[in-house]
Short mmCIF file of C-alpha atoms in Angstrom, two decimals:
data_model
loop_
_atom_site.label_atom_id
_atom_site.label_comp_id
_atom_site.label_asym_id
_atom_site.label_seq_id
_atom_site.Cartn_x
_atom_site.Cartn_y
_atom_site.Cartn_z
CA UNK A 180 -34.58 -11.91 -19.18
CA UNK A 181 -33.97 -10.50 -15.74
CA UNK A 182 -32.26 -7.15 -15.45
CA UNK A 183 -28.90 -6.62 -13.77
CA UNK A 184 -28.99 -5.81 -10.10
CA UNK A 185 -28.94 -2.02 -9.37
CA UNK A 186 -26.55 0.18 -7.52
CA UNK A 187 -28.28 3.30 -6.28
CA UNK A 188 -26.33 6.51 -5.48
CA UNK A 189 -28.02 9.46 -3.78
CA UNK A 190 -26.58 12.96 -3.32
CA UNK A 191 -28.09 16.44 -3.55
CA UNK A 192 -24.88 17.96 -4.82
CA UNK A 193 -24.92 17.60 -8.63
CA UNK A 194 -21.09 17.62 -8.98
CA UNK A 195 -20.59 15.01 -6.33
CA UNK A 196 -23.37 12.90 -7.74
CA UNK A 197 -21.94 13.05 -11.21
CA UNK A 198 -18.43 12.12 -9.94
CA UNK A 199 -19.44 9.12 -7.95
CA UNK A 200 -21.82 8.02 -10.77
CA UNK A 201 -18.84 8.20 -13.19
CA UNK A 202 -16.62 6.11 -10.85
CA UNK A 203 -19.24 3.46 -10.24
CA UNK A 204 -19.96 3.05 -13.96
CA UNK A 205 -16.28 2.74 -14.73
CA UNK A 206 -15.82 -0.21 -12.36
CA UNK A 207 -19.25 -1.90 -12.00
CA UNK A 208 -21.29 -1.32 -15.14
CA UNK A 209 -20.56 -4.70 -16.58
CA UNK A 210 -22.38 -6.53 -13.78
CA UNK A 211 -24.73 -3.81 -12.38
CA UNK A 212 -27.01 -1.02 -13.43
CA UNK A 213 -26.01 2.36 -11.92
CA UNK A 214 -28.98 4.41 -10.82
CA UNK A 215 -28.79 8.04 -9.45
CA UNK A 216 -31.07 10.33 -7.46
CA UNK A 217 -30.64 13.97 -6.51
CA UNK A 218 -32.50 13.82 -3.20
CA UNK A 219 -33.65 11.49 -0.46
CA UNK A 220 -37.20 11.64 -1.85
CA UNK A 221 -36.02 10.74 -5.36
CA UNK A 222 -33.93 7.90 -3.97
CA UNK A 223 -36.90 6.52 -1.98
CA UNK A 224 -39.17 6.67 -5.03
CA UNK A 225 -36.51 4.86 -7.12
CA UNK A 226 -36.35 2.06 -4.54
CA UNK A 227 -40.18 1.81 -4.48
CA UNK A 228 -40.26 1.42 -8.30
CA UNK A 229 -37.62 -1.24 -8.14
CA UNK A 230 -39.58 -3.09 -5.46
CA UNK A 231 -42.86 -2.93 -7.46
CA UNK A 232 -41.03 -4.31 -10.56
CA UNK A 233 -39.33 -7.05 -8.45
CA UNK A 234 -35.93 -5.82 -9.65
CA UNK A 235 -32.97 -6.46 -7.44
CA UNK A 236 -31.09 -3.72 -5.55
CA UNK A 237 -27.55 -4.71 -4.50
CA UNK A 238 -26.34 -1.49 -2.80
CA UNK A 239 -27.40 2.00 -1.81
CA UNK A 240 -24.71 4.65 -1.42
CA UNK A 241 -26.12 7.85 0.10
CA UNK A 242 -24.69 11.21 1.16
CA UNK A 243 -25.43 12.08 4.82
CA UNK A 244 -26.20 15.80 4.59
CA UNK A 245 -29.21 16.32 2.39
CA UNK A 246 -31.89 18.97 3.12
CA UNK A 247 -35.07 16.89 2.81
CA UNK A 248 -33.88 13.69 4.33
CA UNK A 249 -30.61 12.68 5.96
CA UNK A 250 -28.64 9.77 4.46
CA UNK A 251 -29.11 7.65 7.59
CA UNK A 252 -32.90 8.12 7.36
CA UNK A 253 -32.88 7.06 3.68
CA UNK A 254 -30.73 4.03 4.36
CA UNK A 255 -33.12 2.95 7.18
CA UNK A 256 -35.96 3.14 4.63
CA UNK A 257 -33.80 1.10 2.25
CA UNK A 258 -33.49 -1.59 4.84
CA UNK A 259 -37.27 -1.94 4.99
CA UNK A 260 -37.72 -2.20 1.32
CA UNK A 261 -34.59 -4.21 0.49
CA UNK A 262 -33.39 -5.97 3.68
CA UNK A 263 -30.58 -7.76 1.79
CA UNK A 264 -29.17 -4.66 0.00
CA UNK A 265 -25.87 -3.29 1.29
CA UNK A 266 -26.16 0.23 2.78
CA UNK A 267 -23.22 2.66 2.65
CA UNK A 268 -23.11 6.21 3.97
CA UNK A 269 -20.98 8.90 2.27
CA UNK A 270 -19.78 11.46 4.83
CA UNK A 271 -17.50 14.34 5.40
CA UNK A 272 -15.00 14.24 8.21
CA UNK A 273 -17.28 16.13 10.55
CA UNK A 274 -20.04 13.45 10.22
CA UNK A 275 -17.91 10.37 11.07
CA UNK A 276 -19.24 10.22 14.61
CA UNK A 277 -22.83 10.12 13.26
CA UNK A 278 -21.82 7.50 10.73
CA UNK A 279 -20.29 5.20 13.36
CA UNK A 280 -23.42 5.61 15.56
CA UNK A 281 -25.61 4.75 12.53
CA UNK A 282 -23.60 1.58 11.91
CA UNK A 283 -24.33 0.46 15.53
CA UNK A 284 -27.96 1.61 15.65
CA UNK A 285 -29.31 1.57 12.08
CA UNK A 286 -27.21 -1.48 11.01
CA UNK A 287 -25.33 0.33 8.18
CA UNK A 288 -22.85 -1.82 6.41
CA UNK A 289 -20.10 0.75 5.96
CA UNK A 290 -19.33 4.51 5.63
CA UNK A 291 -17.01 6.18 3.19
CA UNK A 292 -15.17 9.50 3.58
CA UNK A 293 -15.16 12.34 1.06
CA UNK A 294 -13.10 12.59 -1.06
CA UNK A 295 -12.66 9.05 -2.25
CA UNK A 296 -9.89 9.80 -4.72
CA UNK A 297 -8.24 7.56 -5.94
CA UNK A 298 -11.26 5.23 -6.19
CA UNK A 299 -9.04 2.28 -6.92
CA UNK A 300 -7.82 2.44 -3.24
CA UNK A 301 -10.57 4.28 -1.36
CA UNK A 302 -13.78 3.20 -3.01
CA UNK A 303 -13.64 0.08 -5.12
CA UNK A 304 -12.09 -2.44 -2.65
CA UNK A 305 -14.75 -1.67 -0.01
CA UNK A 306 -17.61 -1.97 -2.51
CA UNK A 307 -16.28 -5.11 -4.09
CA UNK A 308 -16.22 -6.74 -0.68
CA UNK A 309 -19.76 -5.72 0.09
CA UNK A 310 -21.08 -6.77 -3.35
CA UNK A 311 -19.36 -10.12 -3.11
CA UNK A 312 -21.17 -10.72 0.19
CA UNK A 313 -24.45 -9.69 -1.35
CA UNK A 314 -23.98 -11.88 -4.41
CA UNK A 315 -23.20 -14.90 -2.18
CA UNK A 316 -26.67 -14.54 -0.58
CA UNK A 317 -28.53 -13.27 -3.58
CA UNK A 318 -31.31 -15.35 -5.17
CA UNK A 319 -32.90 -13.97 -8.30
CA UNK A 320 -36.52 -12.91 -7.67
CA UNK A 321 -39.41 -14.36 -9.43
CA UNK A 322 -40.01 -12.78 -12.82
CA UNK A 323 -43.66 -12.66 -13.83
CA UNK A 324 -47.07 -11.89 -12.34
CA UNK A 325 -47.39 -11.72 -8.56
CA UNK A 326 -50.64 -12.15 -6.72
CA UNK A 327 -51.01 -10.74 -3.18
CA UNK A 328 -53.99 -11.75 -1.08
CA UNK A 329 -55.43 -13.67 1.78
CA UNK A 330 -55.25 -17.41 1.79
CA UNK A 331 -59.05 -17.67 2.76
CA UNK A 332 -60.31 -15.00 0.39
CA UNK A 333 -62.77 -16.40 -2.27
CA UNK A 334 -61.63 -13.58 -4.67
CA UNK A 335 -58.01 -14.58 -4.21
CA UNK A 336 -58.83 -18.21 -4.94
CA UNK A 337 -60.71 -17.18 -8.07
CA UNK A 338 -57.75 -15.18 -9.41
CA UNK A 339 -55.33 -17.98 -8.60
CA UNK A 340 -57.47 -20.41 -10.55
CA UNK A 341 -57.81 -17.96 -13.45
CA UNK A 342 -54.09 -17.47 -13.90
CA UNK A 343 -53.35 -21.18 -13.43
CA UNK A 344 -55.98 -22.13 -16.07
CA UNK A 345 -54.20 -19.99 -18.66
CA UNK A 346 -50.86 -21.45 -17.53
CA UNK A 347 -49.58 -18.00 -16.67
CA UNK A 348 -46.63 -18.23 -14.36
CA UNK A 349 -47.36 -16.35 -11.16
CA UNK A 350 -46.11 -16.12 -7.60
CA UNK A 351 -48.65 -16.28 -4.76
CA UNK A 352 -47.84 -14.14 -1.77
CA UNK A 353 -50.08 -14.80 1.28
CA UNK A 354 -50.32 -11.45 3.02
CA UNK A 355 -50.65 -13.05 6.48
CA UNK A 356 -47.78 -15.50 6.06
CA UNK A 357 -45.26 -13.78 3.83
CA UNK A 358 -43.52 -10.59 5.03
CA UNK A 359 -42.53 -9.74 1.49
CA UNK A 360 -46.27 -9.24 0.61
CA UNK A 361 -46.49 -6.50 3.17
CA UNK A 362 -43.39 -4.72 1.99
CA UNK A 363 -44.49 -4.95 -1.66
CA UNK A 364 -47.94 -3.64 -0.86
CA UNK A 365 -46.46 -0.66 1.00
CA UNK A 366 -44.07 0.09 -1.88
CA UNK A 367 -47.15 0.26 -4.14
CA UNK A 368 -48.87 2.75 -1.84
CA UNK A 369 -51.67 0.31 -1.10
CA UNK A 370 -53.17 -1.13 2.08
CA UNK A 371 -54.57 -4.51 3.09
CA UNK A 372 -58.05 -3.27 2.30
CA UNK A 373 -56.96 -3.18 -1.38
CA UNK A 374 -56.23 -6.96 -1.51
CA UNK A 375 -56.14 -9.01 -3.60
CA UNK A 376 -53.64 -7.13 -5.69
CA UNK A 377 -52.08 -8.28 -8.98
CA UNK A 378 -48.61 -6.96 -9.71
CA UNK A 379 -47.39 -7.34 -13.28
CA UNK A 380 -43.81 -7.72 -14.57
CA UNK A 381 -43.64 -4.10 -15.62
CA UNK A 382 -44.39 -3.00 -12.06
CA UNK A 383 -47.96 -1.83 -12.64
CA UNK A 384 -50.62 -3.18 -10.15
CA UNK A 385 -54.33 -3.78 -10.11
CA UNK A 386 -56.22 -3.71 -6.84
CA UNK A 387 -59.16 -6.07 -6.42
CA UNK A 388 -59.08 -6.75 -10.19
CA UNK A 389 -61.66 -8.60 -12.20
CA UNK A 390 -60.68 -11.41 -14.48
CA UNK A 391 -61.54 -9.17 -17.46
CA UNK A 392 -59.12 -6.50 -16.21
CA UNK A 393 -56.32 -9.08 -15.79
CA UNK A 394 -57.08 -10.48 -19.21
CA UNK A 395 -56.85 -7.01 -20.84
CA UNK A 396 -53.49 -6.40 -19.12
CA UNK A 397 -52.19 -9.77 -20.26
CA UNK A 398 -53.20 -9.11 -23.82
CA UNK A 399 -56.10 -11.61 -24.16
CA UNK A 400 -58.63 -10.61 -26.76
CA UNK A 401 -62.08 -9.50 -25.59
CA UNK A 402 -63.53 -8.03 -28.81
CA UNK A 403 -64.24 -9.80 -32.10
CA UNK A 404 -62.11 -8.54 -34.96
CA UNK A 405 -64.36 -9.57 -37.86
CA UNK A 406 -67.84 -8.45 -38.84
CA UNK A 407 -68.94 -11.98 -39.84
CA UNK A 408 -67.69 -15.54 -39.12
CA UNK A 409 -68.37 -18.85 -40.74
CA UNK A 410 -68.67 -20.52 -37.33
CA UNK A 411 -68.64 -19.33 -33.75
CA UNK A 412 -67.89 -21.92 -31.06
CA UNK A 413 -69.34 -21.12 -27.64
CA UNK A 414 -67.38 -22.81 -24.86
CA UNK A 415 -63.68 -23.84 -24.77
CA UNK A 416 -63.97 -27.23 -23.19
CA UNK A 417 -62.61 -30.27 -25.02
CA UNK A 418 -65.45 -30.34 -27.51
CA UNK A 419 -65.17 -26.55 -28.14
CA UNK A 420 -61.40 -26.71 -28.60
CA UNK A 421 -61.85 -29.71 -30.91
CA UNK A 422 -64.32 -27.78 -33.00
CA UNK A 423 -62.08 -24.71 -33.16
CA UNK A 424 -59.05 -26.78 -34.25
CA UNK A 425 -60.93 -28.52 -37.02
CA UNK A 426 -62.88 -25.43 -38.09
CA UNK A 427 -59.72 -23.36 -38.36
CA UNK A 428 -57.75 -26.13 -40.05
CA UNK A 429 -60.44 -26.63 -42.72
CA UNK A 430 -60.52 -22.97 -43.70
CA UNK A 431 -63.55 -21.72 -41.81
CA UNK A 432 -63.41 -18.29 -40.35
CA UNK A 433 -63.60 -19.52 -36.70
CA UNK A 434 -64.25 -17.63 -33.47
CA UNK A 435 -64.11 -19.38 -30.07
CA UNK A 436 -65.71 -17.66 -27.04
CA UNK A 437 -65.10 -18.82 -23.45
CA UNK A 438 -66.70 -17.19 -20.35
CA UNK A 439 -64.22 -18.58 -17.82
CA UNK A 440 -61.03 -20.48 -18.71
CA UNK A 441 -60.10 -22.99 -21.44
CA UNK A 442 -60.57 -26.73 -20.67
CA UNK A 443 -63.97 -26.63 -18.94
CA UNK A 444 -64.29 -29.24 -16.19
CA UNK A 445 -61.60 -31.40 -17.84
CA UNK A 446 -59.28 -28.41 -17.57
CA UNK A 447 -59.44 -28.58 -13.79
CA UNK A 448 -58.47 -32.29 -13.72
CA UNK A 449 -55.14 -32.90 -12.09
CA UNK A 450 -54.38 -35.94 -14.17
CA UNK A 451 -56.06 -37.53 -17.25
CA UNK A 452 -54.52 -40.94 -17.79
CA UNK A 453 -56.91 -42.57 -20.26
CA UNK A 454 -56.75 -40.06 -23.15
CA UNK A 455 -55.45 -41.61 -26.32
CA UNK A 456 -51.85 -40.83 -27.24
CA UNK A 457 -50.56 -39.86 -23.71
CA UNK A 458 -49.35 -43.06 -22.13
CA UNK A 459 -48.06 -41.23 -19.00
CA UNK A 460 -51.07 -38.99 -18.74
CA UNK A 461 -51.30 -35.21 -18.63
CA UNK A 462 -53.14 -32.57 -16.63
CA UNK A 463 -56.39 -31.11 -17.93
CA UNK A 464 -54.88 -27.61 -17.97
CA UNK A 465 -51.94 -28.91 -20.11
CA UNK A 466 -54.31 -30.56 -22.61
CA UNK A 467 -56.45 -27.53 -22.82
CA UNK A 468 -53.46 -25.22 -23.29
CA UNK A 469 -52.01 -27.37 -26.08
CA UNK A 470 -55.40 -27.44 -27.88
CA UNK A 471 -55.88 -23.70 -27.47
CA UNK A 472 -52.37 -23.00 -28.90
CA UNK A 473 -53.06 -25.37 -31.72
CA UNK A 474 -56.37 -23.69 -32.62
CA UNK A 475 -54.83 -20.25 -32.55
CA UNK A 476 -51.88 -21.41 -34.66
CA UNK A 477 -54.28 -22.69 -37.29
CA UNK A 478 -56.12 -19.39 -37.46
CA UNK A 479 -58.94 -19.59 -34.89
CA UNK A 480 -59.73 -16.33 -32.98
CA UNK A 481 -60.17 -16.66 -29.28
CA UNK A 482 -62.18 -14.35 -26.90
CA UNK A 483 -61.84 -14.99 -23.16
CA UNK A 484 -63.04 -14.22 -20.56
CA UNK A 485 -66.13 -13.21 -22.53
CA UNK A 486 -69.74 -14.45 -22.02
CA UNK A 487 -72.53 -14.96 -24.57
CA UNK A 488 -75.82 -13.87 -22.97
CA UNK A 489 -78.26 -14.14 -25.92
CA UNK A 490 -78.61 -16.02 -29.20
CA UNK A 491 -81.03 -15.16 -31.96
CA UNK A 492 -81.47 -15.59 -35.74
CA UNK A 493 -81.81 -12.73 -38.19
CA UNK A 494 -82.13 -13.35 -41.93
CA UNK A 495 -80.46 -16.79 -41.61
CA UNK A 496 -77.53 -15.25 -39.76
CA UNK A 497 -76.93 -16.09 -36.09
CA UNK A 498 -76.41 -13.07 -33.80
CA UNK A 499 -74.65 -13.62 -30.44
CA UNK A 500 -74.98 -10.87 -27.87
CA UNK A 501 -72.03 -10.69 -25.40
CA UNK A 502 -71.99 -9.63 -21.83
CA UNK A 503 -70.46 -6.23 -22.69
CA UNK A 504 -73.34 -5.42 -25.06
CA UNK A 505 -71.45 -6.12 -28.30
CA UNK A 506 -72.74 -8.50 -31.03
CA UNK A 507 -71.11 -11.13 -33.14
CA UNK A 508 -72.71 -12.32 -36.43
CA UNK A 509 -72.02 -15.77 -37.84
CA UNK A 510 -73.36 -18.19 -40.38
CA UNK A 511 -73.28 -21.21 -37.96
CA UNK A 512 -72.85 -21.84 -34.24
CA UNK A 513 -71.47 -24.80 -32.36
CA UNK A 514 -72.54 -24.81 -28.76
CA UNK A 515 -70.14 -26.47 -26.36
CA UNK A 516 -71.14 -24.77 -23.12
CA UNK A 517 -70.35 -27.83 -20.97
CA UNK A 518 -71.59 -28.43 -17.42
CA UNK A 519 -70.92 -27.06 -13.96
CA UNK A 520 -70.64 -28.89 -10.68
CA UNK A 521 -73.86 -29.15 -8.66
CA UNK A 522 -73.89 -27.32 -5.33
CA UNK A 523 -73.76 -29.35 -2.12
CA UNK A 524 -76.79 -28.06 -0.20
CA UNK A 525 -75.71 -28.29 3.48
CA UNK A 526 -75.32 -25.60 6.07
CA UNK A 527 -72.12 -23.55 5.71
CA UNK A 528 -71.29 -24.52 2.16
CA UNK A 529 -72.26 -21.28 0.42
CA UNK A 530 -70.63 -19.08 3.16
CA UNK A 531 -67.33 -20.97 2.98
CA UNK A 532 -67.00 -21.48 -0.80
CA UNK A 533 -63.60 -20.29 -1.79
CA UNK A 534 -62.42 -20.28 1.90
CA UNK A 535 -61.88 -24.00 2.30
CA UNK A 536 -64.77 -25.31 0.24
CA UNK A 537 -64.06 -25.76 -3.50
CA UNK A 538 -66.00 -27.12 -6.49
CA UNK A 539 -63.71 -29.08 -8.74
CA UNK A 540 -60.05 -29.99 -8.35
CA UNK A 541 -58.82 -26.47 -7.24
CA UNK A 542 -55.18 -27.48 -7.94
CA UNK A 543 -53.94 -24.07 -6.83
CA UNK A 544 -55.01 -24.93 -3.23
CA UNK A 545 -53.28 -28.30 -3.00
CA UNK A 546 -49.96 -26.99 -1.56
CA UNK A 547 -51.76 -25.16 1.19
CA UNK A 548 -53.18 -28.50 2.35
CA UNK A 549 -49.72 -29.80 3.36
CA UNK A 550 -49.86 -32.25 6.25
CA UNK A 551 -53.55 -31.61 6.91
CA UNK A 552 -56.80 -33.51 6.36
CA UNK A 553 -58.98 -32.91 3.29
CA UNK A 554 -62.25 -34.36 2.06
CA UNK A 555 -63.28 -35.22 -1.50
CA UNK A 556 -67.00 -35.62 -2.05
CA UNK A 557 -68.01 -37.78 -4.97
CA UNK A 558 -67.20 -41.08 -6.55
CA UNK A 559 -66.54 -40.30 -10.26
CA UNK A 560 -63.28 -40.11 -12.16
CA UNK A 561 -62.87 -36.45 -11.46
CA UNK A 562 -63.05 -37.11 -7.74
CA UNK A 563 -60.57 -39.94 -7.95
CA UNK A 564 -58.09 -37.88 -9.93
CA UNK A 565 -58.34 -35.05 -7.40
CA UNK A 566 -57.80 -37.46 -4.51
CA UNK A 567 -54.64 -38.87 -6.11
CA UNK A 568 -53.32 -35.40 -6.65
CA UNK A 569 -54.11 -34.15 -3.17
CA UNK A 570 -52.57 -37.21 -1.63
CA UNK A 571 -49.12 -35.93 -2.66
CA UNK A 572 -49.63 -32.93 -0.28
CA UNK A 573 -52.17 -33.68 2.40
CA UNK A 574 -51.72 -35.87 5.48
CA UNK A 575 -54.93 -37.73 4.81
CA UNK A 576 -57.53 -37.63 1.95
CA UNK A 577 -60.97 -38.92 2.66
CA UNK A 578 -63.28 -39.83 -0.17
CA UNK A 579 -66.85 -39.45 0.90
CA UNK A 580 -69.49 -41.43 -1.00
CA UNK A 581 -73.08 -42.42 -0.28
CA UNK A 582 -72.78 -45.93 -1.81
CA UNK A 583 -70.84 -48.98 -0.79
CA UNK A 584 -67.90 -48.70 -3.25
CA UNK A 585 -66.39 -46.78 -6.15
CA UNK A 586 -66.86 -49.58 -8.66
CA UNK A 587 -70.12 -48.23 -10.08
CA UNK A 588 -68.86 -44.79 -11.02
CA UNK A 589 -65.00 -44.84 -11.26
CA UNK A 590 -62.55 -46.34 -13.75
CA UNK A 591 -60.73 -49.44 -12.64
CA UNK A 592 -57.31 -47.95 -13.03
CA UNK A 593 -58.14 -45.14 -10.64
CA UNK A 594 -59.69 -47.47 -8.10
CA UNK A 595 -56.44 -49.55 -8.20
CA UNK A 596 -54.32 -46.40 -7.74
CA UNK A 597 -56.40 -45.21 -4.86
CA UNK A 598 -56.18 -48.62 -3.17
CA UNK A 599 -52.38 -48.51 -3.35
CA UNK A 600 -52.17 -45.00 -1.84
CA UNK A 601 -51.86 -45.32 1.94
CA UNK A 602 -53.07 -41.83 2.89
CA UNK A 603 -56.35 -42.09 0.97
CA UNK A 604 -59.27 -43.56 2.86
CA UNK A 605 -62.74 -44.33 1.47
CA UNK A 606 -65.77 -43.41 3.64
CA UNK A 607 -68.70 -45.48 2.23
CA UNK A 608 -72.31 -44.89 3.17
CA UNK A 609 -71.27 -41.39 4.36
CA UNK A 610 -72.29 -37.80 3.62
CA UNK A 611 -71.30 -34.35 4.80
CA UNK A 612 -74.12 -32.83 6.82
CA UNK A 613 -72.50 -29.47 7.63
CA UNK A 614 -69.29 -27.46 7.27
CA UNK A 615 -68.28 -25.20 10.04
CA UNK A 616 -65.85 -22.34 10.62
CA UNK A 617 -65.82 -18.54 11.08
CA UNK A 618 -63.97 -17.01 8.13
CA UNK A 619 -62.58 -20.28 6.84
CA UNK A 620 -63.37 -24.05 6.92
CA UNK A 621 -62.38 -25.62 10.23
CA UNK A 622 -64.46 -28.82 10.61
CA UNK A 623 -66.95 -31.03 8.79
CA UNK A 624 -69.82 -32.95 10.25
CA UNK A 625 -70.05 -36.52 8.85
CA UNK A 626 -73.00 -38.81 9.02
CA UNK A 627 -73.00 -42.55 8.44
CA UNK A 628 -76.17 -43.33 6.61
CA UNK A 629 -76.56 -46.86 7.84
CA UNK A 630 -76.03 -46.22 11.59
CA UNK A 631 -77.06 -42.58 11.74
CA UNK A 632 -74.02 -41.75 13.78
CA UNK A 633 -72.53 -38.26 13.32
CA UNK A 634 -69.09 -36.98 14.12
CA UNK A 635 -67.31 -33.63 13.71
CA UNK A 636 -63.82 -33.81 12.19
CA UNK A 637 -61.10 -31.24 11.50
CA UNK A 638 -60.72 -30.42 7.83
CA UNK A 639 -58.42 -28.05 5.87
CA UNK A 640 -60.48 -28.27 2.67
CA UNK A 641 -63.49 -29.95 0.98
CA UNK A 642 -63.52 -30.59 -2.76
CA UNK A 643 -66.89 -31.25 -4.19
CA UNK A 644 -67.61 -33.49 -7.25
CA UNK A 645 -71.26 -34.51 -7.02
CA UNK A 646 -72.61 -34.53 -10.58
CA UNK A 647 -73.11 -31.75 -12.98
CA UNK A 648 -75.83 -29.59 -14.56
CA UNK A 649 -75.76 -28.16 -18.12
CA UNK A 650 -74.63 -24.58 -18.53
CA UNK A 651 -77.60 -23.76 -20.85
CA UNK A 652 -79.71 -21.39 -18.76
CA UNK A 653 -79.45 -18.76 -21.50
CA UNK A 654 -80.24 -21.18 -24.26
CA UNK A 655 -83.41 -23.00 -23.38
CA UNK A 656 -85.65 -20.14 -24.45
CA UNK A 657 -84.18 -20.31 -27.97
CA UNK A 658 -83.57 -24.07 -28.38
CA UNK A 659 -85.31 -27.23 -27.32
CA UNK A 660 -83.85 -28.74 -24.14
CA UNK A 661 -84.96 -31.69 -22.14
CA UNK A 662 -86.28 -31.49 -18.56
CA UNK A 663 -82.79 -31.27 -17.08
CA UNK A 664 -81.62 -28.54 -19.39
CA UNK A 665 -79.62 -30.66 -21.88
CA UNK A 666 -79.85 -29.53 -25.50
CA UNK A 667 -81.79 -32.01 -27.78
CA UNK A 668 -80.12 -32.70 -31.12
CA UNK A 669 -80.47 -34.78 -34.28
CA UNK A 670 -83.11 -37.43 -34.63
CA UNK A 671 -84.23 -37.02 -31.08
CA UNK A 672 -85.99 -33.83 -32.35
CA UNK A 673 -88.17 -36.05 -34.52
CA UNK A 674 -88.55 -39.01 -32.26
CA UNK A 675 -90.85 -37.22 -29.90
CA UNK A 676 -94.18 -36.15 -31.32
CA UNK A 677 -94.07 -32.94 -29.28
CA UNK A 678 -90.92 -31.78 -30.87
CA UNK A 679 -91.33 -32.97 -34.49
CA UNK A 680 -93.63 -30.05 -35.66
CA UNK A 681 -90.91 -27.53 -34.58
CA UNK A 682 -88.42 -28.75 -37.26
CA UNK A 683 -89.35 -27.03 -40.51
CA UNK A 684 -86.64 -28.13 -42.84
CA UNK A 685 -87.42 -30.81 -45.51
CA UNK A 686 -84.31 -32.69 -44.61
CA UNK A 687 -83.73 -34.41 -41.27
CA UNK A 688 -81.62 -32.59 -38.76
CA UNK A 689 -77.92 -33.47 -38.82
CA UNK A 690 -76.81 -35.67 -35.94
CA UNK A 691 -75.61 -32.75 -33.71
CA UNK A 692 -78.02 -30.10 -35.00
CA UNK A 693 -80.35 -28.42 -32.59
CA UNK A 694 -83.98 -27.35 -33.18
CA UNK A 695 -82.61 -24.22 -34.92
CA UNK A 696 -80.88 -25.11 -38.34
CA UNK A 697 -77.27 -24.14 -38.39
CA UNK A 698 -76.89 -24.24 -34.62
CA UNK A 699 -75.14 -27.39 -33.39
CA UNK A 700 -74.43 -28.73 -29.93
CA UNK A 701 -71.54 -30.95 -28.82
CA UNK A 702 -70.10 -32.18 -25.54
CA UNK A 703 -71.45 -32.56 -22.10
CA UNK A 704 -74.37 -30.06 -22.48
CA UNK A 705 -75.90 -32.14 -25.30
CA UNK A 706 -78.65 -34.61 -24.39
CA UNK A 707 -77.22 -38.15 -24.63
CA UNK A 708 -73.58 -37.19 -24.73
CA UNK A 709 -70.94 -39.46 -23.18
CA UNK A 710 -68.98 -37.83 -20.41
CA UNK A 711 -65.50 -38.60 -21.68
CA UNK A 712 -62.80 -36.25 -23.00
CA UNK A 713 -62.15 -38.26 -26.09
CA UNK A 714 -65.86 -38.37 -27.10
CA UNK A 715 -66.18 -34.62 -26.43
CA UNK A 716 -63.23 -33.95 -28.71
CA UNK A 717 -64.78 -36.26 -31.34
CA UNK A 718 -68.11 -34.53 -31.17
CA UNK A 719 -66.42 -31.12 -31.62
CA UNK A 720 -64.76 -32.49 -34.80
CA UNK A 721 -68.05 -34.04 -36.03
CA UNK A 722 -69.86 -30.74 -35.52
CA UNK A 723 -67.57 -29.06 -38.02
CA UNK A 724 -68.40 -31.65 -40.60
CA UNK A 725 -72.08 -30.83 -40.20
CA UNK A 726 -71.30 -27.08 -40.30
CA UNK A 727 -69.74 -27.65 -43.72
CA UNK A 728 -72.84 -29.44 -44.96
CA UNK A 729 -75.11 -26.77 -43.62
CA UNK A 730 -73.13 -23.93 -45.22
CA UNK A 731 -73.08 -25.83 -48.56
CA UNK A 732 -76.89 -26.01 -48.66
#
């Protein structure tokens, strides 16, 4: 709930300050908060704190003759911090000429003479008029997290995506395009070299924060609370969230660990329209947030952003080592680490990643593409969903594919939607050969693979969806993986003569069990998995069934 707008009164004479504070409270306390300061420096600090907390200031009433700072000087500072606030000078008769000059030169709104008794005639009418004018133009400020940064900063982009993935309401203030960002930064005592800066609702700020620092400030858990769990799920994509929901609902002491944000690749999808039970579709972030809330409500514990760096077995217990050096012990593990987008290996891509080049949907950047040309590289469903979402903002969306059409890799419903969208154009037999720009993406070099012709085209952004690789780099020393890094599970462990001697149990491995008993794999990082949200959720639920069977042995 937003606070009432403030009225700030500043005077170095304690008796005068107390008198005007009393009169203001008597008349205006129902609609405003009355703040007082005993010097210009105190008044300036009070305004800076209000600015940092994004709290509204409606009026500043300051005495002219103060030893450390004259009232006119303070009111000039107030104009910089709060341009909309009304500024009133309190003067003695001898200062009226200075007050009139200040109205003309410093754009003061009014001056009042001492004494102002009775206030019903000499104070309240003037202030009521000024406050009525202020209220007519006042728009309540955003209440929540504010992120200040540069549009083309990879670190700013990473923080925007982090906050958006957790569905944390935030206001983005581009330092180069929004004057409010400069004013707010100054009020915090920071400089542009400190950007990006995250300002929280309580007025505190973090300069160049890590995701972990923001998570701690927002109250996300980073440490496990229990010495031993029944099952730890590693990865909060659809399969991991499904496992957490079913594990917690069936009474298992369940811990879910995610190194980035909930939802995995599906969480970045702008629209999922073929998921059962949602006839109008929903965003990946919304689906992930609902599942996360459901798992937590049912009793699952959630650590994020936290990364597992090592997995080993000690006396039948599984020990997970986290990036901060702490350890988590569990009786069973479900690995749902998912996949990450493959890098597009052309000149300029690495240098401009986060500054016009993005892997995945990057929904937080869509509005900045207004009336400009963007390129989507890839022909799968994720690419099609991103193109449809971007088409609502961009002037033109070009889908770049090496093949002849989208039919081999994209769902029919998406192909139909793309065909009906006039500002989406398919570029078949085409690939990006280079991306160019100094500190941000400016152009792309396209090559037609049949003719060999190349052309350089302006581009605001490139979004890359060119297949995925499993996020199992830290696992393949402990578990059997195939040549591409996907985890081998179930009967596939016995089907290959090279792997069969590794399995030492008398029973066959359960369908989603890895080469280490009690460690299961589900979702996109598992060899043979189907890349669909529904199947990923189903595998997560199946894994919990096998966890029960393993724990009952």
